[in-house]
mmCIF file of C-alpha atoms and ligand atoms in Angstrom:
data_model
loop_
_atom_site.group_PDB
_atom_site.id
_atom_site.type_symbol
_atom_site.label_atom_id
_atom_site.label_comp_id
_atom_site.label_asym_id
_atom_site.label_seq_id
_atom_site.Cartn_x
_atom_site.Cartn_y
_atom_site.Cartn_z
ATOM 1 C CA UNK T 230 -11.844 -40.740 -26.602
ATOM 2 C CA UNK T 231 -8.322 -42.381 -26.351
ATOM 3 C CA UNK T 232 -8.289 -45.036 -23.634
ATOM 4 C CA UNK T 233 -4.795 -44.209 -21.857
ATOM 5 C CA UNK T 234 -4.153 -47.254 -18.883
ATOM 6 C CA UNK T 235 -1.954 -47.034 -16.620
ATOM 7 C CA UNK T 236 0.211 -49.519 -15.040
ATOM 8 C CA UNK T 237 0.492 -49.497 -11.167
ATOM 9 C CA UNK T 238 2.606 -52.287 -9.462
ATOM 10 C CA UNK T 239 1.229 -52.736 -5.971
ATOM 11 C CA UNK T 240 2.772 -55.755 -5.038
ATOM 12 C CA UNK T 241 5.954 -54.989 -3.491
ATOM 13 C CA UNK T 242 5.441 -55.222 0.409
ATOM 14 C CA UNK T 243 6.418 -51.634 0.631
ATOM 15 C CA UNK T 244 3.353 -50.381 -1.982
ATOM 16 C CA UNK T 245 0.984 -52.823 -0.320
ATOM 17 C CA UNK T 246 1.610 -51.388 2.953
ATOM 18 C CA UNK T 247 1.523 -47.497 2.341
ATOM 19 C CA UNK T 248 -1.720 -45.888 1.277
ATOM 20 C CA UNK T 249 -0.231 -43.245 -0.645
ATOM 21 C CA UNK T 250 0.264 -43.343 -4.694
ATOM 22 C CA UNK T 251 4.039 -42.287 -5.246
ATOM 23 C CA UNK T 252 4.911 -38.985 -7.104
ATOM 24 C CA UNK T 253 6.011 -41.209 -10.689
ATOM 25 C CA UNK T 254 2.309 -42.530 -10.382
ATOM 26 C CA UNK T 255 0.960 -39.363 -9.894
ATOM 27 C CA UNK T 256 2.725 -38.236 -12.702
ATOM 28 C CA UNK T 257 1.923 -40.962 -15.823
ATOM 29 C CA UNK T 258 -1.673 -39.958 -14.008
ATOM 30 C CA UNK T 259 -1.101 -36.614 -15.108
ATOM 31 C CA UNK T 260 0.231 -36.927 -18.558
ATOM 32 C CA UNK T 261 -2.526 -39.924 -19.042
ATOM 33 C CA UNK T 262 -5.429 -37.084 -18.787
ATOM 34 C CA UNK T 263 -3.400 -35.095 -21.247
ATOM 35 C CA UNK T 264 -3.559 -37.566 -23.899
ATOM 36 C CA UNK T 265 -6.944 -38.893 -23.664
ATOM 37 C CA UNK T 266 -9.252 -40.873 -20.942
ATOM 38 C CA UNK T 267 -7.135 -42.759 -18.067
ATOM 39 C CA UNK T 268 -8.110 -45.867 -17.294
ATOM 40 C CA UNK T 269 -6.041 -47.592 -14.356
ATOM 41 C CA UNK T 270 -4.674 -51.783 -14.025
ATOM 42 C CA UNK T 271 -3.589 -52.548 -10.591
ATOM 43 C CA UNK T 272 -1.072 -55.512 -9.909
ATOM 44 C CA UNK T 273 -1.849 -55.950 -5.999
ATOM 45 C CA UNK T 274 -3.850 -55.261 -3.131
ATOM 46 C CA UNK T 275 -5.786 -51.693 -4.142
ATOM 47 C CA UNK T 276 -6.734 -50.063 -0.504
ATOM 48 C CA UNK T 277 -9.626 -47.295 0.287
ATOM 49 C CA UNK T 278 -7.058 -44.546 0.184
ATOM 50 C CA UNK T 279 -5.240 -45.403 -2.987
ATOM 51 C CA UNK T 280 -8.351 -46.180 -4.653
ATOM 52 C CA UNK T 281 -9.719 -42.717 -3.802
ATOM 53 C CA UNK T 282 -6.762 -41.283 -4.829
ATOM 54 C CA UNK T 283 -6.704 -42.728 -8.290
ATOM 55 C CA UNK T 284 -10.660 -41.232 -8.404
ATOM 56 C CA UNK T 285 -9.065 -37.190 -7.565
ATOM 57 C CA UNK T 286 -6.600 -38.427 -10.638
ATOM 58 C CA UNK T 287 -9.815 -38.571 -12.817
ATOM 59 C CA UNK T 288 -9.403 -42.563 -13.250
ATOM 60 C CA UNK T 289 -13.171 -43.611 -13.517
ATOM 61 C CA UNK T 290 -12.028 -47.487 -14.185
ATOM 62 C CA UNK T 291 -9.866 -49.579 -12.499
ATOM 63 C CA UNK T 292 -8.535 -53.076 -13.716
ATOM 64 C CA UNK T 293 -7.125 -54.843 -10.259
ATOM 65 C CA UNK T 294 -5.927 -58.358 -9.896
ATOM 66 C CA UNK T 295 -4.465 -59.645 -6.810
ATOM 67 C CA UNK T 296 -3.547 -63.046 -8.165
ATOM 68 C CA UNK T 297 -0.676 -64.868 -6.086
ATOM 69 C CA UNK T 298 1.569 -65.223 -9.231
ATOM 70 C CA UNK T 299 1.737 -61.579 -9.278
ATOM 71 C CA UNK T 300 4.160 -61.348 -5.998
ATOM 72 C CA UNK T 301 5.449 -64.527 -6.347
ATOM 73 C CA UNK T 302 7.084 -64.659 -9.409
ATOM 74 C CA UNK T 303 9.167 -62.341 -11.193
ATOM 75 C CA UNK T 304 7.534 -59.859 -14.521
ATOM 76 C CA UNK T 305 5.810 -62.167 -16.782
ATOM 77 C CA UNK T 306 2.693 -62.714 -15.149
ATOM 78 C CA UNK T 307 2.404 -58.369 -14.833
ATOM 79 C CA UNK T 308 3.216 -58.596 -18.697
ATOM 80 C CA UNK T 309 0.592 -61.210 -19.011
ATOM 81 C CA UNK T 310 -2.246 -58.887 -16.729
ATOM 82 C CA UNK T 311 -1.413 -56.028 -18.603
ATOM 83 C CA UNK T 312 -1.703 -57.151 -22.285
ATOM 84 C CA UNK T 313 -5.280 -59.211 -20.719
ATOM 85 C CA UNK T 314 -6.131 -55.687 -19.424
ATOM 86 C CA UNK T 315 -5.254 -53.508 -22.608
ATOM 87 C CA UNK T 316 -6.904 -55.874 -24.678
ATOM 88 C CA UNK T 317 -10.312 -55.580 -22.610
ATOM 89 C CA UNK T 318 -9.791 -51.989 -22.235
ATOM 90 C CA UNK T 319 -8.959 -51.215 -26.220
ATOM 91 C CA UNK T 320 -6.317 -48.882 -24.840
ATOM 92 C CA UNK T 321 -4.195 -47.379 -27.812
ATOM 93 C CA UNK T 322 -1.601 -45.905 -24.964
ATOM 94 C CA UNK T 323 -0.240 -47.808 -22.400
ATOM 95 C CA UNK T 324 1.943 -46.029 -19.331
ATOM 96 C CA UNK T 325 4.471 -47.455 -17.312
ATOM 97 C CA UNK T 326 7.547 -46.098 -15.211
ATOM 98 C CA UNK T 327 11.088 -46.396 -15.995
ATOM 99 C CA UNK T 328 12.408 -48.675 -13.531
ATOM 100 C CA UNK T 329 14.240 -51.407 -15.235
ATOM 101 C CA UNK T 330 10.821 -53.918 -13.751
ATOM 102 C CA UNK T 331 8.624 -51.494 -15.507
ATOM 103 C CA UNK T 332 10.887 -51.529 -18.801
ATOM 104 C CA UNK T 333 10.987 -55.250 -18.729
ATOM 105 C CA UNK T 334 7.270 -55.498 -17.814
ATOM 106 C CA UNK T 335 6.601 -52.897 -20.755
ATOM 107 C CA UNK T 336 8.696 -55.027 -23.360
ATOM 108 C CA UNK T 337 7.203 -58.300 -22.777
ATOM 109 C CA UNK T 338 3.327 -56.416 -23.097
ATOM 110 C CA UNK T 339 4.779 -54.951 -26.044
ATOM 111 C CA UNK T 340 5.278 -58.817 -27.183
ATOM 112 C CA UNK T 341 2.009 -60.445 -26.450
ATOM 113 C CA UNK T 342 0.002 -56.983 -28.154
ATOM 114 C CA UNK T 343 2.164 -56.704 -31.301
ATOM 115 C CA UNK T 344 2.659 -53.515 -29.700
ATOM 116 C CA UNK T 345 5.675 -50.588 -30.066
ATOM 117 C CA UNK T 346 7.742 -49.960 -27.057
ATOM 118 C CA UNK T 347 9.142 -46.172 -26.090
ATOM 119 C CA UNK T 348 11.201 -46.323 -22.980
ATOM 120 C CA UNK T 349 12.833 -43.736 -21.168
ATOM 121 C CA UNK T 350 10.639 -41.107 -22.438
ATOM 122 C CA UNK T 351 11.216 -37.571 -20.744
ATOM 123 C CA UNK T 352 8.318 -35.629 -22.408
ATOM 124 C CA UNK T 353 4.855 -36.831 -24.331
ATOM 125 C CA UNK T 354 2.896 -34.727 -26.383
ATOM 126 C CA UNK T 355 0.550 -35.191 -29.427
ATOM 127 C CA UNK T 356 2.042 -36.043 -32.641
ATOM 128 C CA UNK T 357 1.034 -34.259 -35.878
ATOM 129 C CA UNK T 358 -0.746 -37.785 -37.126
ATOM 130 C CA UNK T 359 -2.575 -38.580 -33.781
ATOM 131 C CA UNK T 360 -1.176 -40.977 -31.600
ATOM 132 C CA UNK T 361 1.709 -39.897 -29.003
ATOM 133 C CA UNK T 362 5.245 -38.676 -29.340
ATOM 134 C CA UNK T 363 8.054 -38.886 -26.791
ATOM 135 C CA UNK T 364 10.958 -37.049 -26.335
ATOM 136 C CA UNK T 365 13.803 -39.343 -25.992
ATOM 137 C CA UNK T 366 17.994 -38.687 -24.945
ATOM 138 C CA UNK T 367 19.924 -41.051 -26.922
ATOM 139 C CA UNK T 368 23.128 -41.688 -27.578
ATOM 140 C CA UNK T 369 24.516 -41.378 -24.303
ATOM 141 C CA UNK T 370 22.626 -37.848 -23.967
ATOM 142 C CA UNK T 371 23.802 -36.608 -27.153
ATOM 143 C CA UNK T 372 21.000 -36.076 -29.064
ATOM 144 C CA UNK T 373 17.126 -35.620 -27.890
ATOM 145 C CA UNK T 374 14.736 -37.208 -30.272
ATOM 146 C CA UNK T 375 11.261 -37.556 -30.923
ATOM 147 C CA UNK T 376 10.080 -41.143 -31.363
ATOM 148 C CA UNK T 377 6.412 -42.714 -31.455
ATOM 149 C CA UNK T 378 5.414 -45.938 -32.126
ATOM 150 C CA UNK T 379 3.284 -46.963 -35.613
ATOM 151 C CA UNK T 380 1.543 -49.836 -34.012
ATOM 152 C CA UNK T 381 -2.061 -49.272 -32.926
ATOM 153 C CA UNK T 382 -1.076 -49.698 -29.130
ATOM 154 C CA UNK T 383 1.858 -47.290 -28.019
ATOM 155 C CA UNK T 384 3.394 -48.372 -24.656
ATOM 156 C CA UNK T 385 5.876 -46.082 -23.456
ATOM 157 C CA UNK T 386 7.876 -46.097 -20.529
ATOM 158 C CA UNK T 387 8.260 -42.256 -18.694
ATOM 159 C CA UNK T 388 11.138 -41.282 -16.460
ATOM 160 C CA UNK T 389 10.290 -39.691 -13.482
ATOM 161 C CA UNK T 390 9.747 -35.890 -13.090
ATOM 162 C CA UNK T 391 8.879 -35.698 -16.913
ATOM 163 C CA UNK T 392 5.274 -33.234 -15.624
ATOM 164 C CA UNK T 393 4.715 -31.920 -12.556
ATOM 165 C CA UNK T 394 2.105 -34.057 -10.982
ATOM 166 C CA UNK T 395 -1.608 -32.221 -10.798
ATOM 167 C CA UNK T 396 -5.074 -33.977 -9.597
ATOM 168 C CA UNK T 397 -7.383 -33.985 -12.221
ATOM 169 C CA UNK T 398 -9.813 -30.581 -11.771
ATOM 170 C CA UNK T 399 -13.074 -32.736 -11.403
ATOM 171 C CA UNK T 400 -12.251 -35.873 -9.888
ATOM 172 C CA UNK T 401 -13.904 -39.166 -11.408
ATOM 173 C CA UNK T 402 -17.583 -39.311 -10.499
ATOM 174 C CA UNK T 403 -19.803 -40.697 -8.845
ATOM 175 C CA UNK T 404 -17.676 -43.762 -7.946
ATOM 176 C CA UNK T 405 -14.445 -45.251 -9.490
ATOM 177 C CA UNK T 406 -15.821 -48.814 -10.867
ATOM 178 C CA UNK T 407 -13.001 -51.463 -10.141
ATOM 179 C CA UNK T 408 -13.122 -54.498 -12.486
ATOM 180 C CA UNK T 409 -11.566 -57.644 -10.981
ATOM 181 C CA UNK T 410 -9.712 -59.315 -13.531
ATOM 182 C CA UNK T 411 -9.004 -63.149 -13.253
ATOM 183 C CA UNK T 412 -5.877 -64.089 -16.105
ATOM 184 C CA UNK T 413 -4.420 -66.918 -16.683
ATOM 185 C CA UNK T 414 -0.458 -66.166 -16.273
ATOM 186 C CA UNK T 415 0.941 -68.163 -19.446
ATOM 187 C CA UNK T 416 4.858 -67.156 -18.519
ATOM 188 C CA UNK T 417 5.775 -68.433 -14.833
ATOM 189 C CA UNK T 418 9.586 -69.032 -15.270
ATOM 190 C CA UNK T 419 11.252 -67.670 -12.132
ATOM 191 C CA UNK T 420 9.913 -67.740 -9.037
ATOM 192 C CA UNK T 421 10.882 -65.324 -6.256
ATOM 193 C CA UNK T 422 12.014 -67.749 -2.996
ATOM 194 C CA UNK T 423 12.981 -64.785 -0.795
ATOM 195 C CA UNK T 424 12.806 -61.061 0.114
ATOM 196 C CA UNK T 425 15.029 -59.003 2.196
ATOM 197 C CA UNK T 426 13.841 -55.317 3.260
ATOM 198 C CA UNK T 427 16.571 -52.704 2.192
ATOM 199 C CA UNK T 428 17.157 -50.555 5.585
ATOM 200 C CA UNK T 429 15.262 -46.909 4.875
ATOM 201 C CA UNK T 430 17.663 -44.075 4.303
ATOM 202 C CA UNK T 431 14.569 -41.423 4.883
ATOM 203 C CA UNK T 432 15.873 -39.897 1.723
ATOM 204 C CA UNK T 433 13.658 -39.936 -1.592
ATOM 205 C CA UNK T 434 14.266 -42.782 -3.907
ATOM 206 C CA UNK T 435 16.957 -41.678 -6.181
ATOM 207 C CA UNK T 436 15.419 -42.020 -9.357
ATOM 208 C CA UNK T 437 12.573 -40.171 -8.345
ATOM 209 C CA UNK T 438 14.032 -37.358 -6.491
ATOM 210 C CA UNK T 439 13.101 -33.934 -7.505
ATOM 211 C CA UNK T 440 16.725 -32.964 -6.374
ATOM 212 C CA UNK T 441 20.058 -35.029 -6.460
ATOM 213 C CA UNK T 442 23.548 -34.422 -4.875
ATOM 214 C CA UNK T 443 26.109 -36.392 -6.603
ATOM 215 C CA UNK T 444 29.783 -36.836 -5.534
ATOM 216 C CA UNK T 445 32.447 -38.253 -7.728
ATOM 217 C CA UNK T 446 36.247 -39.120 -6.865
ATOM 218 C CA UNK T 447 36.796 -35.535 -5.778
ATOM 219 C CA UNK T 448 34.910 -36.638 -2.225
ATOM 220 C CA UNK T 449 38.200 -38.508 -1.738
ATOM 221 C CA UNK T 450 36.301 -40.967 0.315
ATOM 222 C CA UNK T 451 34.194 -38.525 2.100
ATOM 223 C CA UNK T 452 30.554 -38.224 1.352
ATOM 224 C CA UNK T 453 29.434 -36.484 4.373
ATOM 225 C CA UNK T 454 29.364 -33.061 2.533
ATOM 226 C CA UNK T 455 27.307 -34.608 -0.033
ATOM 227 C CA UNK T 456 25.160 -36.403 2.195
ATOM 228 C CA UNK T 457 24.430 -32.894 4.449
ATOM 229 C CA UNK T 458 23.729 -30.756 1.508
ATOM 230 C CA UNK T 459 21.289 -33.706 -0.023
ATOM 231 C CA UNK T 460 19.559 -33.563 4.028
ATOM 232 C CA UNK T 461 19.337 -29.804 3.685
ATOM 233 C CA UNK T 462 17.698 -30.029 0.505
ATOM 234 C CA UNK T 463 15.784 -32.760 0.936
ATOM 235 C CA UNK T 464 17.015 -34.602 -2.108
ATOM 236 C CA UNK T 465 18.960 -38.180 -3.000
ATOM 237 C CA UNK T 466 22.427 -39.139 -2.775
ATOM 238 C CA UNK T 467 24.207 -39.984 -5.843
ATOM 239 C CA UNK T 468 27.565 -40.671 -7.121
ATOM 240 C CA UNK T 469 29.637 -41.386 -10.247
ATOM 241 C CA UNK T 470 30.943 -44.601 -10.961
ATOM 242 C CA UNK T 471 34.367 -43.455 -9.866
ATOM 243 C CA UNK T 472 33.210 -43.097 -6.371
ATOM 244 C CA UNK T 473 31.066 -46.422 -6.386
ATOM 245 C CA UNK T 474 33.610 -48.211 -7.666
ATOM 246 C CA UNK T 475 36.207 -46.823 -4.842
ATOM 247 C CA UNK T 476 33.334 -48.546 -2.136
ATOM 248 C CA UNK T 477 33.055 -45.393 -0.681
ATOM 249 C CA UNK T 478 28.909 -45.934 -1.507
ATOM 250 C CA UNK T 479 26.889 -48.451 -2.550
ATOM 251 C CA UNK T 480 26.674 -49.455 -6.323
ATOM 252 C CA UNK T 481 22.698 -48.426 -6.238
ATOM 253 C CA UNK T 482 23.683 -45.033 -6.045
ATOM 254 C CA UNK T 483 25.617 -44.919 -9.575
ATOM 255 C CA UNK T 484 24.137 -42.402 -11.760
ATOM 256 C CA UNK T 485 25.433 -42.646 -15.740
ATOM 257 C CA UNK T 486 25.450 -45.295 -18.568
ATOM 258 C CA UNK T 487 25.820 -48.086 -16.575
ATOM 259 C CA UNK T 488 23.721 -47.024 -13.273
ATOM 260 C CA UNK T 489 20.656 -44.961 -12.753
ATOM 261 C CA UNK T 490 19.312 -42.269 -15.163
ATOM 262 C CA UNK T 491 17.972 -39.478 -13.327
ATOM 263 C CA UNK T 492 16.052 -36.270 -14.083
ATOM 264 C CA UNK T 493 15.172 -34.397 -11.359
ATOM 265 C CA UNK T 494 14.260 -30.827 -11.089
ATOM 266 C CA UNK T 495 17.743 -29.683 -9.716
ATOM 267 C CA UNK T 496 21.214 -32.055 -10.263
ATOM 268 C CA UNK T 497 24.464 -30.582 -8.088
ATOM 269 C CA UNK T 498 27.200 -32.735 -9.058
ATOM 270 C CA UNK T 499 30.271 -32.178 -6.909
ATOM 271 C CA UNK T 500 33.813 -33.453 -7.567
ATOM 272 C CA UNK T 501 32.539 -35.221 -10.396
ATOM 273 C CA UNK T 502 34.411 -33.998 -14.142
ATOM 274 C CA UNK T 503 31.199 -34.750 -15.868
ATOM 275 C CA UNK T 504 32.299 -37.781 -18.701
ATOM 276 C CA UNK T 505 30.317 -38.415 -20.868
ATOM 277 C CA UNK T 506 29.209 -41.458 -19.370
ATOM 278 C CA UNK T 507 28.553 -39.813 -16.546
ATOM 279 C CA UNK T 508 26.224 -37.251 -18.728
ATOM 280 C CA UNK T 509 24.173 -40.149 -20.003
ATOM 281 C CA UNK T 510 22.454 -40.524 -16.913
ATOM 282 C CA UNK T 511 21.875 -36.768 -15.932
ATOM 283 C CA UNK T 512 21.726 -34.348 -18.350
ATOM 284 C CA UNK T 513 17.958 -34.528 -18.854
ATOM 285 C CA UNK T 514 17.918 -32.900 -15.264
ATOM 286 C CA UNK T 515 15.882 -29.579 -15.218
ATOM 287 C CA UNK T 516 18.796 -27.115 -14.005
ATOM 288 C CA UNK T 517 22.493 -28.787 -12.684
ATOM 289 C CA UNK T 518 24.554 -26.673 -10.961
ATOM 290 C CA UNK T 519 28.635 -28.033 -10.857
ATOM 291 C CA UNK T 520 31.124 -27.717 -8.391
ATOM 292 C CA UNK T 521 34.696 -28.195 -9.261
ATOM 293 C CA UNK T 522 37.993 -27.262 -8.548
ATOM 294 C CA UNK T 523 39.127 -27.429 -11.569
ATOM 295 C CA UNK T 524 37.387 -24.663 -14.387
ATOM 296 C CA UNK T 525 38.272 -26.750 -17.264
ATOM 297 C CA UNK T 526 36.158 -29.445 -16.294
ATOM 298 C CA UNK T 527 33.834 -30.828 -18.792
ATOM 299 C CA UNK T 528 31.056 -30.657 -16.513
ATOM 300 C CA UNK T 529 30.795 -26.841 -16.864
ATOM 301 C CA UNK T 530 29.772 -27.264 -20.738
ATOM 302 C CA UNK T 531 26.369 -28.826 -19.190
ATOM 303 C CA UNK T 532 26.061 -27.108 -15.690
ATOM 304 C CA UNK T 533 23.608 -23.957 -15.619
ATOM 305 C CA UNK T 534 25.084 -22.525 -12.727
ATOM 306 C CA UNK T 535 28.972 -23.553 -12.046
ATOM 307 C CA UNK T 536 31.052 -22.839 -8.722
ATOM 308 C CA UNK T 537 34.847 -23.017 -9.482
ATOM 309 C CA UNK T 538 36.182 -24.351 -6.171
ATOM 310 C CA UNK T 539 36.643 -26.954 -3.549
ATOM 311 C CA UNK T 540 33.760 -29.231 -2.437
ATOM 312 C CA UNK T 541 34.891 -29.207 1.347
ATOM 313 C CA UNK T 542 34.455 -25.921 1.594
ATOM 314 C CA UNK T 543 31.424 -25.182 -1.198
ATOM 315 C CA UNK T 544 28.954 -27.281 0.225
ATOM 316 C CA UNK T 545 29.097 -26.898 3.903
ATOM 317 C CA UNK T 546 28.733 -23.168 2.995
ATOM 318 C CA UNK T 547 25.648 -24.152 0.874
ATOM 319 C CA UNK T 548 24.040 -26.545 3.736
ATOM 320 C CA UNK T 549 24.119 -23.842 6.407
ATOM 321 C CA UNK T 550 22.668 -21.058 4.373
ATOM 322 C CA UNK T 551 19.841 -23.105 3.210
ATOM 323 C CA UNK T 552 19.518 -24.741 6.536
ATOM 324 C CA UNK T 553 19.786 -20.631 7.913
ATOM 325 C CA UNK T 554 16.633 -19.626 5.358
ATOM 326 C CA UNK T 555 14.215 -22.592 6.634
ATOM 327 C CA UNK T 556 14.739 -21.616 9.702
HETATM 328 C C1 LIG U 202 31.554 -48.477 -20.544
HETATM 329 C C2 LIG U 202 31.694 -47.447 -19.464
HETATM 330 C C3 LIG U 202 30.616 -47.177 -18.674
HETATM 331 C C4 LIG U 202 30.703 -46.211 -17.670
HETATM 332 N N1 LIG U 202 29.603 -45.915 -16.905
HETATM 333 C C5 LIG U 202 29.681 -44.888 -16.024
HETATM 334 C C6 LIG U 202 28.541 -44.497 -15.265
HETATM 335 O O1 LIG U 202 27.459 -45.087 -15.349
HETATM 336 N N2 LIG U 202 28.674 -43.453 -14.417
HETATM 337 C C7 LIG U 202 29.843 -42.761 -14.261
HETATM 338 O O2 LIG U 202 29.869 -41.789 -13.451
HETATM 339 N N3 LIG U 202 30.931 -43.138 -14.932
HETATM 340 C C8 LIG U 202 30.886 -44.182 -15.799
HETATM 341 N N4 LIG U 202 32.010 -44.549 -16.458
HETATM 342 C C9 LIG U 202 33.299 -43.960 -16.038
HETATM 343 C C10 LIG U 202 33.529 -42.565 -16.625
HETATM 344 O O3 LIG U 202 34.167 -42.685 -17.874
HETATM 345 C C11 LIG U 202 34.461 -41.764 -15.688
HETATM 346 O O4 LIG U 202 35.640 -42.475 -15.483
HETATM 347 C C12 LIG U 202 33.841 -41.461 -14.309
HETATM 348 O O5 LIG U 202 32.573 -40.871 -14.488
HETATM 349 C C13 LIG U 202 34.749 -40.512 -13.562
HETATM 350 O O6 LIG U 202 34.223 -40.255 -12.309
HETATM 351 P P1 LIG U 202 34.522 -38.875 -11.577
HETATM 352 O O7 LIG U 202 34.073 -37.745 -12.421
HETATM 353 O O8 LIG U 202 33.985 -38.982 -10.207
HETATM 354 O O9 LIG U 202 36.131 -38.910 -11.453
HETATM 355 P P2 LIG U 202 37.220 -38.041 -12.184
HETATM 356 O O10 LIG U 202 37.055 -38.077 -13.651
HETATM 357 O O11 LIG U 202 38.537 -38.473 -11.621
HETATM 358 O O12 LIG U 202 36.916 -36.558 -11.729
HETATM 359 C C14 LIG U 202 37.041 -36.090 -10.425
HETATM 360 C C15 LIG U 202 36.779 -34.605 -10.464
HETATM 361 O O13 LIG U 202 36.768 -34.103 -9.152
HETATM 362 C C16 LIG U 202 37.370 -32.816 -9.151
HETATM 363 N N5 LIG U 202 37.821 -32.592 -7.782
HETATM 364 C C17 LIG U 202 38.816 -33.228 -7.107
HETATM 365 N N6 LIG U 202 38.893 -32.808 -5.844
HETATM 366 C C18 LIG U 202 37.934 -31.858 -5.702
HETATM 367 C C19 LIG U 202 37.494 -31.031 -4.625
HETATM 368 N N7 LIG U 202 38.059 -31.115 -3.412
HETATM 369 N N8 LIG U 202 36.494 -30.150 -4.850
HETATM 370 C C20 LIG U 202 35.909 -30.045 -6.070
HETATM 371 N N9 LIG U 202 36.281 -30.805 -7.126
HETATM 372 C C21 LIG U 202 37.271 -31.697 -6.939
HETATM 373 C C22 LIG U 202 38.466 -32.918 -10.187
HETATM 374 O O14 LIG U 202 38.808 -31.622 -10.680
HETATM 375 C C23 LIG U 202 37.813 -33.793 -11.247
HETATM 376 O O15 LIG U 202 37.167 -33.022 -12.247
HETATM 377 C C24 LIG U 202 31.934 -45.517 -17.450
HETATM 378 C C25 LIG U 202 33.033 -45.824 -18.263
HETATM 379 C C26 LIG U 202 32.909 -46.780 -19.251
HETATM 380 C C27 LIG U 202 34.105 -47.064 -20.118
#
């Protein structure tokens, strides 16, 4: 059977800390046992919890390392584990998220393997020759193609929210084997000298949310709408580079061509007119729902459900009667 591996990056302080294996994980888990047998490499410390976890995924081998150079320099000794690992593990797919780490992690693998890169997939499926084939939005979200790679390793890089995350029906059994793996990092250019913790919002990480609320320059300055409607709904705030740009939010929460791509379930996009710039990093969102004052917007030619009308007085409606249903 195909061996499908898995890249997990536990080194950040946060990941090392919390016991729990996040939702994108969960979900290259999931579309791993869909294309063959998952196998799992840990960068970082790999606790009780997680390690169980990965077992209810149906990962019967793990690959860990928890080799200093991994936290203390930047991607090329993850690159360098990884390749070690797929080697050893004859994988023919390797998984990795979609941050911009995970793309750059993914592209140097790709290097030392002789291996064809697929990033920002937002589907995987079987091709009609074997092997994988990902759905792709190019061209700033004109077009969604298929691509797959020709090389006998296929590493592909998976947005978030691409499968709804399942545990595998009979976990791994009777005990996930972990395989230490000692490598010797070949690439340590640039060291990391310091970290600073980002204060916690207590909202989901953007690009993973399974809903967004995005304001553009029709907040005039205000995101508190936004930000009570995101609360409501549990989601992410996001904006359009019109609004970052202003300083009325920080620059991390750009969404488009030149900031995040997102694809969550649900996208409401308020005061935004929906360029196409804009469109290149949301319109691979499940269902978006627009609210503008202005019907000739081009954001209604992509929304699924469109309120003509003003923000101010939209979402505040919206926030209570959710916030009215849960009680
Ligand atoms: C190379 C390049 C890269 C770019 N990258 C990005 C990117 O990554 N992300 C991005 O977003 N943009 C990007 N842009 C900019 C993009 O072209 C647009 O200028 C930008 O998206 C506009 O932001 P906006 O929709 O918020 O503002 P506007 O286009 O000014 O639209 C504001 C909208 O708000 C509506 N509105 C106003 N008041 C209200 C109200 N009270 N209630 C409801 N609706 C109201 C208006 O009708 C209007 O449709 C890029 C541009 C270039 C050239």
């Amino acid at each position: 059977m195909t061996t499908v591996l898995v890249f997990v990056d536990r080194t950040s302080p946060d990941e090392a800390h919390g016991d729990a294996l996040p939702k994108s994980t969960q979900e290259l888990l999931t579309l791993a046992r869909a294309a063959g047998d998952p196998a799992v490499v840990v960068a970082g410390p790999l606790s009780g919890p997680v390690k169980e976890a990965l077992g209810a995924h149906g990962v019967a081998r793990i690959y860990q390392s928890e080799q200093a150079e991994l936290a203390d320099y930047l991607v090329a000794p993850k690159a360098d584990l990884l390749a070690q690992v797929a080697r050893e593990a004859s994988a023919a797919v390797v998984l990795l998220g979609n941050t911009p780490e995970a793309k750059e992690i993914a592209a140097r693998a790709g290097i030392l393997l002789s291996a064809g890169v697929v990033s920002d997939a937002v589907g995987l499926e079987s091709g009609p020759e074997g092997g994988l084939l990902a759905d792709k939005s190019v061209l700033a979200g004109s077009y969604l193609v298929k691509a797959r790679a020709t090389t006998a390793t296929a590493i592909f890089t998976v947005k978030p929210n691409t499968v709804e995350p399942e545990e595998a029906v009979q976990a791994s059994s009777p005990e996930v084997q972990v395989v230490e793996v000692a490598f010797g990092p070949a690439s340590l250019g640039a060291r990391i000298v310091e970290r600073t913790v980002k204060p916690v919002s207590g909202r989901p990480d953007l690009t993973e949310a399974r809903i967004v609320v995005a304001g553009g320059r029709g907040v005039d300055g205000d995101f508190g709408p936004i930000e009570e409607l995101a609360d409501a709904l549990g989601g992410a705030v996001g904006a359009s580079r019109a609004a970052t740009d202003a300083g009325w939010i920080e620059h991390s929460a750009q969404i488009g061509q030149t900031g995040h791509t997102v694809s969550p379930q649900l996208y409401i996009s308020a005061g935004i007119s929906g360029a196409i710039q804009q469109k290149a990093g949301m319109q691979t969102a499940k269902v978006i729902v627009a609210v503008n004052k202005d019907a000739e917007s081009p954001v209604f030619e992509i929304a699924d459900f469109g309120v003509v009308g003003d923000l101010f007085k939209v979402l505040p409606q919206a926030a209570a009667e959710i916030k009215r249903r849960r009680g």
